[in-house]
């Protein structure tokens, strides 16, 4: 299920979503998002991903970034388990962005990737998970951006990040019935 192309965000509603198959072929005469082939690629090649999201980049998730977003607050360790990586530039409209997402995130903890000169894409075990990664990614990008203005950044050591993510966040935090990655 994906949004129609070119629709105003205030007009988005469950009734105007477009059902597509895993090749990105729409079951509707309306045109699905320009990112359909990219998302379809991700869902075909990363079966653990049940949802993917294209957040709207802000000044904090700058598209032309040349460096990953450091993991320097515990909330980021919980949510991403590592720095948010950068992927290569990929053209919009075919599966290039999907290939960039897959090549960068496959085998990684992070559910967010910054596509160079474009912006963030997030994945999740369900839609709420992908949207949460988008919201948290925006939040930590803002924090890192402001912290960088104040002075040198101090990343959390990876072994502490692993403990925060695996020992606590994925196995203890929340309710036992919560969906777990
Ligand atoms: O960021 C970009 C293009 O730069 C893409 O995410 C498109 O903006 C998707 O637009 P729709 O076709 O979904 O309206």
Short mmCIF file of C-alpha atoms and ligand atoms in Angstrom, two decimals:
data_model
loop_
_atom_site.label_atom_id
_atom_site.label_comp_id
_atom_site.label_asym_id
_atom_site.label_seq_id
_atom_site.Cartn_x
_atom_site.Cartn_y
_atom_site.Cartn_z
CA UNK A 1 0.00 0.00 0.00
CA UNK A 2 1.56 3.34 -1.02
CA UNK A 3 0.52 7.00 -1.41
CA UNK A 4 -0.52 8.37 -4.83
CA UNK A 5 2.10 10.50 -6.60
CA UNK A 6 1.94 14.28 -6.33
CA UNK A 7 -0.86 14.44 -3.77
CA UNK A 8 -0.82 17.18 -1.10
CA UNK A 9 0.01 15.74 2.30
CA UNK A 10 -3.09 17.28 3.81
CA UNK A 11 -5.16 15.31 1.27
CA UNK A 12 -3.63 11.94 2.20
CA UNK A 13 -6.22 9.54 3.61
CA UNK A 14 -6.57 5.75 3.94
CA UNK A 15 -9.14 5.83 1.12
CA UNK A 16 -6.68 7.20 -1.46
CA UNK A 17 -3.81 4.79 -0.81
CA UNK A 18 -2.85 2.59 -3.79
CA UNK A 19 -2.38 -1.18 -3.50
CA UNK A 20 0.66 -2.42 -5.46
CA UNK A 21 2.26 -5.83 -5.89
CA UNK A 22 5.88 -6.50 -4.91
CA UNK A 23 7.00 -5.51 -8.41
CA UNK A 24 5.49 -2.08 -7.78
CA UNK A 25 2.64 -2.63 -10.26
CA UNK A 26 -0.38 -0.64 -9.13
CA UNK A 27 -3.85 -2.17 -9.03
CA UNK A 28 -5.33 1.24 -9.85
CA UNK A 29 -5.48 3.70 -12.76
CA UNK A 30 -4.05 6.36 -10.45
CA UNK A 31 -0.25 6.76 -10.36
CA UNK A 32 1.48 5.51 -7.20
CA UNK A 33 4.37 7.40 -5.60
CA UNK A 34 7.53 8.02 -7.65
CA UNK A 35 9.26 5.97 -4.93
CA UNK A 36 7.12 2.86 -5.56
CA UNK A 37 9.84 0.90 -7.38
CA UNK A 38 12.30 1.79 -4.61
CA UNK A 39 10.02 0.62 -1.81
CA UNK A 40 9.01 -2.50 -3.79
CA UNK A 41 12.71 -3.39 -4.19
CA UNK A 42 13.22 -3.10 -0.41
CA UNK A 43 10.22 -5.33 0.32
CA UNK A 44 11.36 -7.95 -2.22
CA UNK A 45 14.97 -8.07 -1.03
CA UNK A 46 14.52 -7.46 2.70
CA UNK A 47 11.62 -9.78 3.67
CA UNK A 48 11.97 -8.83 7.35
CA UNK A 49 10.86 -5.32 6.36
CA UNK A 50 7.07 -4.97 6.40
CA UNK A 51 6.99 -1.18 6.02
CA UNK A 52 9.19 1.58 4.62
CA UNK A 53 8.86 5.33 4.85
CA UNK A 54 10.17 8.41 3.05
CA UNK A 55 10.18 11.20 5.65
CA UNK A 56 10.31 14.77 4.39
CA UNK A 57 13.89 15.97 5.06
CA UNK A 58 14.25 19.08 7.16
CA UNK A 59 17.29 21.23 7.85
CA UNK A 60 18.35 18.60 10.38
CA UNK A 61 18.36 15.59 8.00
CA UNK A 62 20.13 17.51 5.21
CA UNK A 63 20.05 15.65 1.91
CA UNK A 64 23.62 16.50 0.76
CA UNK A 65 25.15 15.27 4.07
CA UNK A 66 28.57 13.81 3.67
CA UNK A 67 28.78 12.09 7.03
CA UNK A 68 26.71 9.66 9.08
CA UNK A 69 24.74 10.85 12.12
CA UNK A 70 26.81 9.84 15.15
CA UNK A 71 25.18 7.72 17.89
CA UNK A 72 25.74 10.03 20.86
CA UNK A 73 22.52 9.83 22.93
CA UNK A 74 21.01 6.75 24.58
CA UNK A 75 17.68 7.21 22.77
CA UNK A 76 19.58 6.82 19.48
CA UNK A 77 21.34 3.69 20.75
CA UNK A 78 17.93 2.26 21.68
CA UNK A 79 16.31 3.13 18.35
CA UNK A 80 19.12 2.68 15.83
CA UNK A 81 21.87 0.67 17.54
CA UNK A 82 24.58 2.50 15.56
CA UNK A 83 25.22 5.75 13.68
CA UNK A 84 22.59 6.48 10.97
CA UNK A 85 24.48 5.62 7.77
CA UNK A 86 24.73 7.49 4.49
CA UNK A 87 24.01 5.79 1.18
CA UNK A 88 25.15 6.78 -2.31
CA UNK A 89 23.25 9.18 -4.56
CA UNK A 90 20.37 7.37 -6.31
CA UNK A 91 18.03 8.62 -9.01
CA UNK A 92 14.30 8.92 -8.21
CA UNK A 93 11.75 6.90 -10.18
CA UNK A 94 13.23 3.42 -10.51
CA UNK A 95 14.58 0.94 -7.95
CA UNK A 96 17.94 2.74 -7.53
CA UNK A 97 16.95 4.21 -4.15
CA UNK A 98 15.74 0.76 -3.03
CA UNK A 99 19.08 -0.75 -4.02
CA UNK A 100 20.88 1.98 -2.06
CA UNK A 101 18.71 1.32 1.01
CA UNK A 102 19.26 -2.45 0.78
CA UNK A 103 22.99 -2.23 0.13
CA UNK A 104 23.41 0.09 3.13
CA UNK A 105 20.99 -1.29 5.72
CA UNK A 106 21.18 -5.05 5.02
CA UNK A 107 22.96 -6.59 8.03
CA UNK A 108 22.75 -3.33 9.98
CA UNK A 109 20.76 -2.40 13.11
CA UNK A 110 19.76 1.04 11.88
CA UNK A 111 16.24 1.35 10.48
CA UNK A 112 17.12 4.70 8.93
CA UNK A 113 19.47 5.62 6.09
CA UNK A 114 20.28 9.04 4.64
CA UNK A 115 20.24 8.87 0.85
CA UNK A 116 22.88 11.35 -0.33
CA UNK A 117 21.46 14.54 -1.92
CA UNK A 118 17.97 13.32 -1.11
CA UNK A 119 17.10 12.62 2.53
CA UNK A 120 16.08 9.90 4.98
CA UNK A 121 14.36 6.59 4.28
CA UNK A 122 13.28 4.31 7.12
CA UNK A 123 12.18 0.67 7.41
CA UNK A 124 10.34 -1.33 10.06
CA UNK A 125 8.61 -4.56 11.01
CA UNK A 126 5.33 -2.65 10.62
CA UNK A 127 4.23 0.83 9.52
CA UNK A 128 4.29 2.26 13.06
CA UNK A 129 7.90 0.98 13.43
CA UNK A 130 9.04 2.70 10.20
CA UNK A 131 7.27 5.95 11.14
CA UNK A 132 8.76 5.81 14.65
CA UNK A 133 12.24 5.46 13.10
CA UNK A 134 11.46 8.52 10.94
CA UNK A 135 10.28 10.60 13.91
CA UNK A 136 13.16 9.48 16.14
CA UNK A 137 15.62 10.05 13.29
CA UNK A 138 14.43 13.63 12.88
CA UNK A 139 14.67 14.10 16.65
CA UNK A 140 18.23 12.76 17.02
CA UNK A 141 19.36 14.63 13.88
CA UNK A 142 18.17 17.87 15.49
CA UNK A 143 19.96 17.01 18.78
CA UNK A 144 23.23 16.12 17.03
CA UNK A 145 22.98 19.26 14.88
CA UNK A 146 22.55 21.49 17.95
CA UNK A 147 25.23 19.60 19.95
CA UNK A 148 27.70 20.07 17.09
CA UNK A 149 27.14 23.83 17.38
CA UNK A 150 28.11 23.66 21.07
CA UNK A 151 31.35 21.73 20.64
CA UNK A 152 32.97 18.34 19.95
CA UNK A 153 30.59 15.36 19.81
CA UNK A 154 31.21 12.39 22.13
CA UNK A 155 29.84 9.18 20.55
CA UNK A 156 28.70 6.33 22.82
CA UNK A 157 31.13 3.34 22.63
CA UNK A 158 29.67 0.59 20.39
CA UNK A 159 29.75 -2.01 23.19
CA UNK A 160 27.54 0.28 25.30
CA UNK A 161 25.27 0.87 22.30
CA UNK A 162 24.97 -2.91 21.81
CA UNK A 163 24.07 -3.37 25.48
CA UNK A 164 21.47 -0.58 25.39
CA UNK A 165 19.86 -1.96 22.22
CA UNK A 166 20.07 -5.71 22.77
CA UNK A 167 20.10 -6.21 26.53
CA UNK A 168 17.50 -3.61 27.38
CA UNK A 169 15.56 -1.99 24.54
CA UNK A 170 14.85 -5.08 22.43
CA UNK A 171 14.32 -7.52 25.29
CA UNK A 172 13.15 -5.60 28.38
CA UNK A 173 11.75 -2.20 27.37
CA UNK A 174 8.00 -1.90 26.78
CA UNK A 175 5.44 -4.71 27.06
CA UNK A 176 6.08 -8.37 26.30
CA UNK A 177 3.43 -8.27 23.53
CA UNK A 178 5.18 -5.42 21.68
CA UNK A 179 6.44 -6.21 18.14
CA UNK A 180 10.21 -6.81 18.38
CA UNK A 181 12.78 -6.49 15.62
O1 LIG B 1 11.95 13.04 -2.59
C1 LIG B 1 11.51 12.68 -3.66
C2 LIG B 1 11.89 13.32 -4.94
O2 LIG B 1 12.98 14.16 -4.73
C3 LIG B 1 10.52 11.57 -3.73
O3 LIG B 1 10.25 11.06 -2.43
C4 LIG B 1 9.25 12.12 -4.35
O4 LIG B 1 8.99 13.38 -3.76
C5 LIG B 1 8.05 11.23 -4.13
O5 LIG B 1 6.94 12.00 -4.57
P1 LIG B 1 5.55 11.30 -4.87
O6 LIG B 1 5.62 10.71 -6.26
O7 LIG B 1 5.35 10.23 -3.79
O8 LIG B 1 4.52 12.41 -4.76
#
